[in-house]
Amino acid sequence: MKNIVALQAVVTAHPPVGGPTDAELDAIEAEMPLILAEVELLDAQIPLLDRPATVLDARRLRRARRRVLAARRDLLNRTVAQSGGAA
C-alpha cells in the first residue's frame, strides 16, 4: 500500500513562484473592455432570472449585448492588426 503523503510531495515539490507574467498581464489588459462588457451583460441578465422583462429591462439587455459584440469586434480587430493582417 502506498502512502499518499509520499505522492503529495511530488505534486507540490515545485510550487509556482511569483504571479502572472508581463505577457499574461498585457493579455488581460487588452481583454479588459470585453470582460467589463460581459460583466455588464450578466448584471442585466441576473434580475431577469426570476421575473419577466419590462421594456426598460429589454432595452438594457439589448444595449449590453451590443456592447459585448462591439468589444469582441474591437478585440479581434486589434489582434488581427497586431498579427500582421487578415486571415
Tab-separated table of C-alpha atoms in Angstrom:
chain	number	residue	atom	x	y	z
A	1	MET	CA	0.000	0.000	0.000
A	2	LYS	CA	1.394	3.397	-0.983
A	3	ASN	CA	1.322	6.320	1.351
A	4	ILE	CA	-0.486	9.417	-0.001
A	5	VAL	CA	1.956	11.761	1.731
A	6	ALA	CA	4.794	10.440	-0.402
A	7	LEU	CA	2.819	11.194	-3.567
A	8	GLN	CA	1.832	14.645	-2.339
A	9	ALA	CA	5.469	15.705	-2.063
A	10	VAL	CA	5.914	15.018	-5.771
A	11	VAL	CA	2.897	17.117	-6.707
A	12	THR	CA	3.871	20.108	-4.570
A	13	ALA	CA	7.621	19.872	-4.919
A	14	HIS	CA	7.833	22.937	-7.166
A	15	PRO	CA	5.033	25.373	-6.338
A	16	PRO	CA	4.508	28.229	-8.788
A	17	VAL	CA	6.668	31.206	-7.950
A	18	GLY	CA	5.577	34.793	-8.412
A	19	GLY	CA	2.445	35.683	-10.279
A	20	PRO	CA	1.328	36.232	-13.822
A	21	THR	CA	3.968	37.140	-16.357
A	22	ASP	CA	4.076	40.507	-18.101
A	23	ALA	CA	2.664	38.916	-21.253
A	24	GLU	CA	-0.265	37.464	-19.306
A	25	LEU	CA	-0.957	40.824	-17.676
A	26	ASP	CA	-0.839	42.520	-21.093
A	27	ALA	CA	-3.334	39.990	-22.461
A	28	ILE	CA	-5.684	40.624	-19.531
A	29	GLU	CA	-5.333	44.375	-20.052
A	30	ALA	CA	-6.174	44.005	-23.736
A	31	GLU	CA	-9.257	41.902	-22.927
A	32	MET	CA	-10.484	44.153	-20.102
A	33	PRO	CA	-13.096	46.044	-22.197
A	34	LEU	CA	-14.621	42.708	-23.221
A	35	ILE	CA	-14.553	41.425	-19.650
A	36	LEU	CA	-16.295	44.554	-18.385
A	37	ALA	CA	-18.909	44.344	-21.155
A	38	GLU	CA	-19.615	40.707	-20.281
A	39	VAL	CA	-19.988	41.622	-16.598
A	40	GLU	CA	-22.449	44.327	-17.589
A	41	LEU	CA	-24.396	41.782	-19.638
A	42	LEU	CA	-24.547	39.446	-16.640
A	43	ASP	CA	-25.748	42.332	-14.496
A	44	ALA	CA	-28.571	42.862	-16.964
A	45	GLN	CA	-29.442	39.154	-17.164
A	46	ILE	CA	-29.411	38.263	-13.456
A	47	PRO	CA	-32.514	40.254	-12.427
A	48	LEU	CA	-34.447	38.657	-15.279
A	49	LEU	CA	-33.966	35.147	-13.909
A	50	ASP	CA	-36.899	35.442	-11.534
A	51	ARG	CA	-39.193	37.984	-13.183
A	52	PRO	CA	-40.402	38.892	-16.647
A	53	ALA	CA	-38.560	41.618	-18.520
A	54	THR	CA	-40.013	45.090	-18.675
A	55	VAL	CA	-39.458	47.428	-21.591
A	56	LEU	CA	-36.544	49.043	-19.752
A	57	ASP	CA	-35.046	45.648	-18.914
A	58	ALA	CA	-35.231	44.593	-22.555
A	59	ARG	CA	-33.529	47.819	-23.608
A	60	ARG	CA	-30.780	47.381	-21.011
A	61	LEU	CA	-30.229	43.779	-22.102
A	62	ARG	CA	-30.104	44.749	-25.774
A	63	ARG	CA	-27.559	47.504	-25.089
A	64	ALA	CA	-25.414	45.179	-23.001
A	65	ARG	CA	-25.417	42.557	-25.773
A	66	ARG	CA	-24.386	45.198	-28.303
A	67	ARG	CA	-21.534	46.318	-26.048
A	68	VAL	CA	-20.272	42.743	-25.780
A	69	LEU	CA	-20.387	42.315	-29.554
A	70	ALA	CA	-18.609	45.646	-30.100
A	71	ALA	CA	-15.922	44.760	-27.542
A	72	ARG	CA	-15.375	41.357	-29.197
A	73	ARG	CA	-15.137	43.019	-32.608
A	74	ASP	CA	-12.636	45.597	-31.357
A	75	LEU	CA	-10.519	42.947	-29.636
A	76	LEU	CA	-10.488	40.781	-32.755
A	77	ASN	CA	-9.582	43.727	-34.968
A	78	ARG	CA	-6.694	44.672	-32.652
A	79	THR	CA	-5.484	41.060	-32.590
A	80	VAL	CA	-5.581	40.769	-36.372
A	81	ALA	CA	-3.832	44.120	-36.827
A	82	GLN	CA	-1.067	43.129	-34.392
A	83	SER	CA	-0.564	39.752	-36.043
A	84	GLY	CA	0.059	41.364	-39.393
A	85	GLY	CA	-3.087	41.092	-41.457
A	86	ALA	CA	-6.293	39.289	-42.159
A	87	ALA	CA	-6.597	35.545	-42.006
